[in-house]
CSV table of N, CA and C in Angstrom, one decimal:
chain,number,residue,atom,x,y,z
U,104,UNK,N,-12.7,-12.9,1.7
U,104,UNK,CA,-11.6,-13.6,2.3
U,104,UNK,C,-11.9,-15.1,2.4
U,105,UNK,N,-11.0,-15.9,2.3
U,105,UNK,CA,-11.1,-17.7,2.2
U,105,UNK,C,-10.2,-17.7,3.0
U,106,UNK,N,-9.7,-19.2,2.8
U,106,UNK,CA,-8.4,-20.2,3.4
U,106,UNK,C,-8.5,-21.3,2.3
U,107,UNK,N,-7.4,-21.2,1.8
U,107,UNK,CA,-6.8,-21.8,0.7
U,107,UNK,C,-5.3,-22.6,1.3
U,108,UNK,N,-5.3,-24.0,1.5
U,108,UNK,CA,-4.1,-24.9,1.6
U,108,UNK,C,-3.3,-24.1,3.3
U,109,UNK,N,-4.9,-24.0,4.2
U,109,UNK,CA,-4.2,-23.3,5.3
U,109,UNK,C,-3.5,-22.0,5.9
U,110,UNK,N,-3.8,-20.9,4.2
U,110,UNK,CA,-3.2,-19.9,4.3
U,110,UNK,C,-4.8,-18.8,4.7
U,111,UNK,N,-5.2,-18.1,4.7
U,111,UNK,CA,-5.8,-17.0,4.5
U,111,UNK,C,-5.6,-16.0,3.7
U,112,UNK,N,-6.9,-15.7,2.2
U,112,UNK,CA,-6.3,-15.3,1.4
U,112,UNK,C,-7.3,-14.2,1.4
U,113,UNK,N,-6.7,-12.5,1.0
U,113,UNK,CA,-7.6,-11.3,0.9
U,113,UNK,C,-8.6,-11.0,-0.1
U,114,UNK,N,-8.3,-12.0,-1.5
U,114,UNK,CA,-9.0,-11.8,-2.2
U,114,UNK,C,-10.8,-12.2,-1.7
U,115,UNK,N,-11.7,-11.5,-3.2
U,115,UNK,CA,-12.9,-11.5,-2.8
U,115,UNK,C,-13.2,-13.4,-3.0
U,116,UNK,N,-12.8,-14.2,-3.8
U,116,UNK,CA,-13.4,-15.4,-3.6
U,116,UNK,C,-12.4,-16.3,-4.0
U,117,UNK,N,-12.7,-17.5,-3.7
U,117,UNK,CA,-11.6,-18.7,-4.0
U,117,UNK,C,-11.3,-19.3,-5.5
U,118,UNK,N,-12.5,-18.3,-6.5
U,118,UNK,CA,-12.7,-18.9,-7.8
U,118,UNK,C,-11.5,-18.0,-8.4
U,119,UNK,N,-10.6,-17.0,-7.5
U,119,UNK,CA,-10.0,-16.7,-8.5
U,119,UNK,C,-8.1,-17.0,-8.3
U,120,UNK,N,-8.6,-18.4,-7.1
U,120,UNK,CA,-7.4,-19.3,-7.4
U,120,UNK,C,-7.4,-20.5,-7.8
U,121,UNK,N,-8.7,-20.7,-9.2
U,121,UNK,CA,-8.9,-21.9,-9.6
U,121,UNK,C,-8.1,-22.5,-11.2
U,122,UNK,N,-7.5,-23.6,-11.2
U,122,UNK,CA,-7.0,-23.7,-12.7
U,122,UNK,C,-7.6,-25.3,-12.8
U,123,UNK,N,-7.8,-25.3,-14.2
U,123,UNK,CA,-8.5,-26.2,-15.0
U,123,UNK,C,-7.3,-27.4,-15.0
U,124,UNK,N,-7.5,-28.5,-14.6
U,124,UNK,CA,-6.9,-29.8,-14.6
U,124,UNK,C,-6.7,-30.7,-15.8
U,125,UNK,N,-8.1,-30.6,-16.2
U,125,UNK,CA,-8.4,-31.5,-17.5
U,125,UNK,C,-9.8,-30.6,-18.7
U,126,UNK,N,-9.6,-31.1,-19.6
U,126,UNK,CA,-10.8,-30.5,-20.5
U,126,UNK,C,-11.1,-31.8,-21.5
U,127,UNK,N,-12.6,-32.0,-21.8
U,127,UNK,CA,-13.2,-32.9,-22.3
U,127,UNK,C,-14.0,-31.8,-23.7
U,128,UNK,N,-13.8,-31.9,-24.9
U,128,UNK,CA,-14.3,-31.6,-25.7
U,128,UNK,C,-15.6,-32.4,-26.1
U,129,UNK,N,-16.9,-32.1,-26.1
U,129,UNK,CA,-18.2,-32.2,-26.4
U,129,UNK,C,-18.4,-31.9,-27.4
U,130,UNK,N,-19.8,-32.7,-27.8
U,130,UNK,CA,-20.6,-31.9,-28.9
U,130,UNK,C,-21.2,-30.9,-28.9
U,131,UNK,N,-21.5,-29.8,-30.1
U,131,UNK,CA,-22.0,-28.5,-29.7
U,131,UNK,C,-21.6,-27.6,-29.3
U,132,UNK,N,-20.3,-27.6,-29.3
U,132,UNK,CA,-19.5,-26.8,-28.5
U,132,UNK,C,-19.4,-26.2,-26.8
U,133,UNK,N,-19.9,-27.9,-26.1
U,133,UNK,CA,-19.7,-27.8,-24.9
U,133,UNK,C,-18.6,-28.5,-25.0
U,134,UNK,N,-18.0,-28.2,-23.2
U,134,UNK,CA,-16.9,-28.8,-22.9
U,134,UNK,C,-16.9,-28.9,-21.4
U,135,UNK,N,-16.4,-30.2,-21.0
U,135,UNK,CA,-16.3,-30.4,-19.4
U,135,UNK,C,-15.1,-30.7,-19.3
U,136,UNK,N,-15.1,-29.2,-18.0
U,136,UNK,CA,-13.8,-29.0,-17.4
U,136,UNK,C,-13.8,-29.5,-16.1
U,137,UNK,N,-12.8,-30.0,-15.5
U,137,UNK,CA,-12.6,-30.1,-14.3
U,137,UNK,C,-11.8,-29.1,-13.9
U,138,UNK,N,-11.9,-28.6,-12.4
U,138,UNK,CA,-11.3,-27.5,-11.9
U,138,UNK,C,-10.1,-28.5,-10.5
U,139,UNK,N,-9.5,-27.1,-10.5
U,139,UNK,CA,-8.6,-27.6,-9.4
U,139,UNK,C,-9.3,-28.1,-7.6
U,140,UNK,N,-10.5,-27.1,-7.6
U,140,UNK,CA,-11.3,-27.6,-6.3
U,140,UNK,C,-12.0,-28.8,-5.9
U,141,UNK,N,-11.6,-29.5,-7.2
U,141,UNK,CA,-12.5,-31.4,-7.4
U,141,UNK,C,-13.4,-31.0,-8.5
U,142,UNK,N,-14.2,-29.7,-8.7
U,142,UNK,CA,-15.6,-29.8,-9.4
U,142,UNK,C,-15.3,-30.6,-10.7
U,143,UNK,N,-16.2,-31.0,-11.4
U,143,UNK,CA,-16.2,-30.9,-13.0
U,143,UNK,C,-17.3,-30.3,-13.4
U,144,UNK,N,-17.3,-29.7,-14.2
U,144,UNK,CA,-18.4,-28.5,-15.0
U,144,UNK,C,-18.7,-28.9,-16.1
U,145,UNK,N,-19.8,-28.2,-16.9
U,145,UNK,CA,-20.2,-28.1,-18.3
U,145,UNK,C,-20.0,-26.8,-18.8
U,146,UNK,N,-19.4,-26.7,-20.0
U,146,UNK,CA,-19.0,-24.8,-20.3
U,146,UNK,C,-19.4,-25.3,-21.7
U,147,UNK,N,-20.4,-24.1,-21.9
U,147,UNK,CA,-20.9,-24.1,-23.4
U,147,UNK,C,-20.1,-23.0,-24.2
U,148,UNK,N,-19.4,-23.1,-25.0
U,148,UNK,CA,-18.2,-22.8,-25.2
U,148,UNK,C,-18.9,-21.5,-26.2
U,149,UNK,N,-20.0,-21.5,-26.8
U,149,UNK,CA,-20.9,-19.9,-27.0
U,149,UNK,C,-20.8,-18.9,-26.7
U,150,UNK,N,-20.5,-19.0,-25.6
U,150,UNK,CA,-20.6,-17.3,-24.4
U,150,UNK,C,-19.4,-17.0,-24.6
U,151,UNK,N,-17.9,-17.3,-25.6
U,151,UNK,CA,-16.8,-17.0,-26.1
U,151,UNK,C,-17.5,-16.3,-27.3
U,152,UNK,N,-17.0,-15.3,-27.3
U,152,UNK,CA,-17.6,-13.9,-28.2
U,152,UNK,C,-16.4,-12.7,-28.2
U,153,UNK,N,-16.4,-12.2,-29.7
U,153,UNK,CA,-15.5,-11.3,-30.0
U,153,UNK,C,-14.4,-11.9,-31.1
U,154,UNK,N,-13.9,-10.9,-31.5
U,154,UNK,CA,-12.7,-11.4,-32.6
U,154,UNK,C,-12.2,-12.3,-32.2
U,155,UNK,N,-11.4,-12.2,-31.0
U,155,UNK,CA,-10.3,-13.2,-30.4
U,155,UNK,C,-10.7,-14.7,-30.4
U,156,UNK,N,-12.1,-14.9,-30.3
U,156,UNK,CA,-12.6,-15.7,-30.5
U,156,UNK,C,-13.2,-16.9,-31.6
U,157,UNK,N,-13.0,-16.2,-32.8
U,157,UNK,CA,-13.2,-16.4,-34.0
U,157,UNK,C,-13.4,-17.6,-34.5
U,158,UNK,N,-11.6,-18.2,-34.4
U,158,UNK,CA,-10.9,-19.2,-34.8
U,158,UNK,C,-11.7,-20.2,-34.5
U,159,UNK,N,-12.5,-20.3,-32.7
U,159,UNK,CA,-12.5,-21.5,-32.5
U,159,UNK,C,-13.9,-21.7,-33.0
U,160,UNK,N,-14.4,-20.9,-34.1
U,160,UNK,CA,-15.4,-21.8,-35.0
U,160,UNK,C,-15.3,-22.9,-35.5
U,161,UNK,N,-14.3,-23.1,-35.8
U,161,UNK,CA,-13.1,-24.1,-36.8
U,161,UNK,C,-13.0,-25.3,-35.8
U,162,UNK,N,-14.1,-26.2,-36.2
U,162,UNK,CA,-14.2,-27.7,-35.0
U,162,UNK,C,-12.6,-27.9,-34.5
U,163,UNK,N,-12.1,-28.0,-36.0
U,163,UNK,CA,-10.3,-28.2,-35.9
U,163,UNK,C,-9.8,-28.1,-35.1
U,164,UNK,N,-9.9,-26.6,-34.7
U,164,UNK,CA,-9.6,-25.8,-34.0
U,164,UNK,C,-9.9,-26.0,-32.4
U,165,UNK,N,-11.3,-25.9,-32.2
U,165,UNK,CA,-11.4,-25.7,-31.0
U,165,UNK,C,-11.9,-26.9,-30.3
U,166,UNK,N,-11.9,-28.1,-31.2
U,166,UNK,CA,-11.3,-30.0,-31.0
U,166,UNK,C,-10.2,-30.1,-30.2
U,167,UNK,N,-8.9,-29.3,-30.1
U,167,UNK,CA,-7.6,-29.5,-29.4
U,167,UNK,C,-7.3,-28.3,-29.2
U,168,UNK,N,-8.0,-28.3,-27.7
U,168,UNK,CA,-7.8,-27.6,-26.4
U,168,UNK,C,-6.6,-27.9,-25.6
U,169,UNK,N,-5.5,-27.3,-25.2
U,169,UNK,CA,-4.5,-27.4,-24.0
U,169,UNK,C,-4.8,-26.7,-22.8
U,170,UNK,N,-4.3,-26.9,-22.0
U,170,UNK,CA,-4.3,-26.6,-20.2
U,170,UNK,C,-2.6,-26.4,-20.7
U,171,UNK,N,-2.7,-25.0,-20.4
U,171,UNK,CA,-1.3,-24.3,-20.1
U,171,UNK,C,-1.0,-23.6,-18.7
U,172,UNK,N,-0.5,-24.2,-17.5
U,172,UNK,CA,-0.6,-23.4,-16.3
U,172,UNK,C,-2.0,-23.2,-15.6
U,173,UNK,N,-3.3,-24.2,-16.2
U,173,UNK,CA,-4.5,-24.2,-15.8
U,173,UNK,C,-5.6,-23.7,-16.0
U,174,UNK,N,-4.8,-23.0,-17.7
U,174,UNK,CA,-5.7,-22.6,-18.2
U,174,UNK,C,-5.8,-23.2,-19.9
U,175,UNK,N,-7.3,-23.0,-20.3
U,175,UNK,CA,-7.2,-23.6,-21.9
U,175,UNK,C,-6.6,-22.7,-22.6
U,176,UNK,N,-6.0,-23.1,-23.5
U,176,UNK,CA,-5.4,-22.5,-24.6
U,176,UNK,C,-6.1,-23.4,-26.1
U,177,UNK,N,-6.1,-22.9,-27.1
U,177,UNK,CA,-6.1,-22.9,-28.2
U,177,UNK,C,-5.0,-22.4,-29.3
U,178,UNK,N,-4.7,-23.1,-29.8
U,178,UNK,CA,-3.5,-22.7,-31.2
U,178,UNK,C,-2.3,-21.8,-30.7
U,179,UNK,N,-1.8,-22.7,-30.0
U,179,UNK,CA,-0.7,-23.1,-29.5
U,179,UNK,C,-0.3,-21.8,-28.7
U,180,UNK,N,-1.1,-21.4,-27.8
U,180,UNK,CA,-1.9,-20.5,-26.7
U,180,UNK,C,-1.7,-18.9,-27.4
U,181,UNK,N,-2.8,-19.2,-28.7
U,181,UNK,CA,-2.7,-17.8,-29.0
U,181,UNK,C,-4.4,-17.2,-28.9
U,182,UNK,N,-5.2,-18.2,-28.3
U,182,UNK,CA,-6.2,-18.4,-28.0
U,182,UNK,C,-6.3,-18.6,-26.3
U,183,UNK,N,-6.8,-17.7,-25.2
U,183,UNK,CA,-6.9,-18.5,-24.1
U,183,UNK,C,-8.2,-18.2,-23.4
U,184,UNK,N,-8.6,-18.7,-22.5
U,184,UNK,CA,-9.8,-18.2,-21.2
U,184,UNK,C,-10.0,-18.5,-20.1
U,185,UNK,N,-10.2,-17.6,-19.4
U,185,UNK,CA,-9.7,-17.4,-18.1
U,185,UNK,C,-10.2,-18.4,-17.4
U,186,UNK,N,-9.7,-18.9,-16.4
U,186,UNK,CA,-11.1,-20.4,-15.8
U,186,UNK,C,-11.3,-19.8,-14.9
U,187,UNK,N,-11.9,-18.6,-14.3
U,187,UNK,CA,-12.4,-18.0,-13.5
U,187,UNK,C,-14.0,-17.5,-14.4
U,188,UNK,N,-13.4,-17.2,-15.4
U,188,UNK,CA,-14.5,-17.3,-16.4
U,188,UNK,C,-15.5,-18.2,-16.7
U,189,UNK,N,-14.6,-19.4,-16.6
U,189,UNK,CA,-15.0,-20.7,-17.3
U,189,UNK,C,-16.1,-21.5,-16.1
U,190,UNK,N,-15.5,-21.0,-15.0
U,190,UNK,CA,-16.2,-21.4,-13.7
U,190,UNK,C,-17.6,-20.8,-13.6
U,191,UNK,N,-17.4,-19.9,-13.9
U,191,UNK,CA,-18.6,-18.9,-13.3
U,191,UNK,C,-19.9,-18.9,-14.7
U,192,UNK,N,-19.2,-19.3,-15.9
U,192,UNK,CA,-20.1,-19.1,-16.5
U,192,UNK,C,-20.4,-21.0,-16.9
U,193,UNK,N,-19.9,-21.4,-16.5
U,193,UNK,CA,-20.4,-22.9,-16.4
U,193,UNK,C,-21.4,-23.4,-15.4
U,194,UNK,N,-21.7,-24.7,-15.6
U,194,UNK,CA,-22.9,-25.4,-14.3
U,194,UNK,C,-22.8,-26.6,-14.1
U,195,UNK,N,-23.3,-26.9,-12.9
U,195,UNK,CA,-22.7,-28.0,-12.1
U,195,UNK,C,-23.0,-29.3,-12.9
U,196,UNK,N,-22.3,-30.4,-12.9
U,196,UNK,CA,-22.3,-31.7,-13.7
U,196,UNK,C,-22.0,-32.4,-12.8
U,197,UNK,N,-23.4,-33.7,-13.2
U,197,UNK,CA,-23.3,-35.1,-12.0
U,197,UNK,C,-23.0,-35.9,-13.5
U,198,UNK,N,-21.8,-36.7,-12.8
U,198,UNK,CA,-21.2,-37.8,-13.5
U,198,UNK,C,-22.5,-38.4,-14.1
U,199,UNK,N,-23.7,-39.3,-13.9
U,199,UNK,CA,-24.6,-39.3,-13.7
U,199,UNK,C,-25.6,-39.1,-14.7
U,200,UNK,N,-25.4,-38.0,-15.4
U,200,UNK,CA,-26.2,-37.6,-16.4
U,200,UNK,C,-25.6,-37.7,-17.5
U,201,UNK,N,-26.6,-38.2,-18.3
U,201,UNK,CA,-26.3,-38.5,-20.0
U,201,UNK,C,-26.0,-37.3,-20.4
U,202,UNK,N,-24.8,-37.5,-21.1
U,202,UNK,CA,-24.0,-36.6,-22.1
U,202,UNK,C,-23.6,-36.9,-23.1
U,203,UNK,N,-24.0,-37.2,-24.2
U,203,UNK,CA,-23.2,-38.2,-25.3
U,203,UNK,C,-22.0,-37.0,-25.8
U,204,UNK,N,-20.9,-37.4,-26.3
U,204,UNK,CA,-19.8,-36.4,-27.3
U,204,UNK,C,-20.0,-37.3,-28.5
């Protein structure tokens, strides 16, 4: 249970009323996301695995990422992942540290 904008909410955590604001495409296939709670993250975009996934071998491809409703999409959201995902499997980023793209 949390408190979310004053309400009280039943679910088990607040990560799973989080949506992605912005996305920064990296080299390597990281990517820093900012979340709706203020954070910004580092997501190494690797731990996307399985067919569905495929496509975004293709720099092309997974170069132009959208935020649809707070979540990334890829090719023209036939590609997406969950930012509850993206949270949990990400780590914390200080403005601060060198990151070249």
């Amino acid at each position: 249970m949390f408190i979310h904008d004053g309400f009280v909410c039943g679910s088990a955590t607040e990560t799973e009323m989080l949506k992605i604001t912005s996305v920064k495409v990296l080299k390597d296939r990281m990517m820093l996301l900012t979340f709706s709670n203020g954070e910004t993250r580092l997501f190494d975009s690797t731990v996307l695995n399985g067919p569905a996934f495929l496509p975004l071998e293709d720099m092309n491809i997974f170069s132009n990422p959208t935020i649809v409703h707070g979540v990334v999409t890829w090719k023209d959201e036939e590609i997406d992942c969950a930012p509850e995902y993206m949270y949990e499997k990400s780590f914390e980023y200080n403005s601060n540290d060198i990151f070249v793209a």
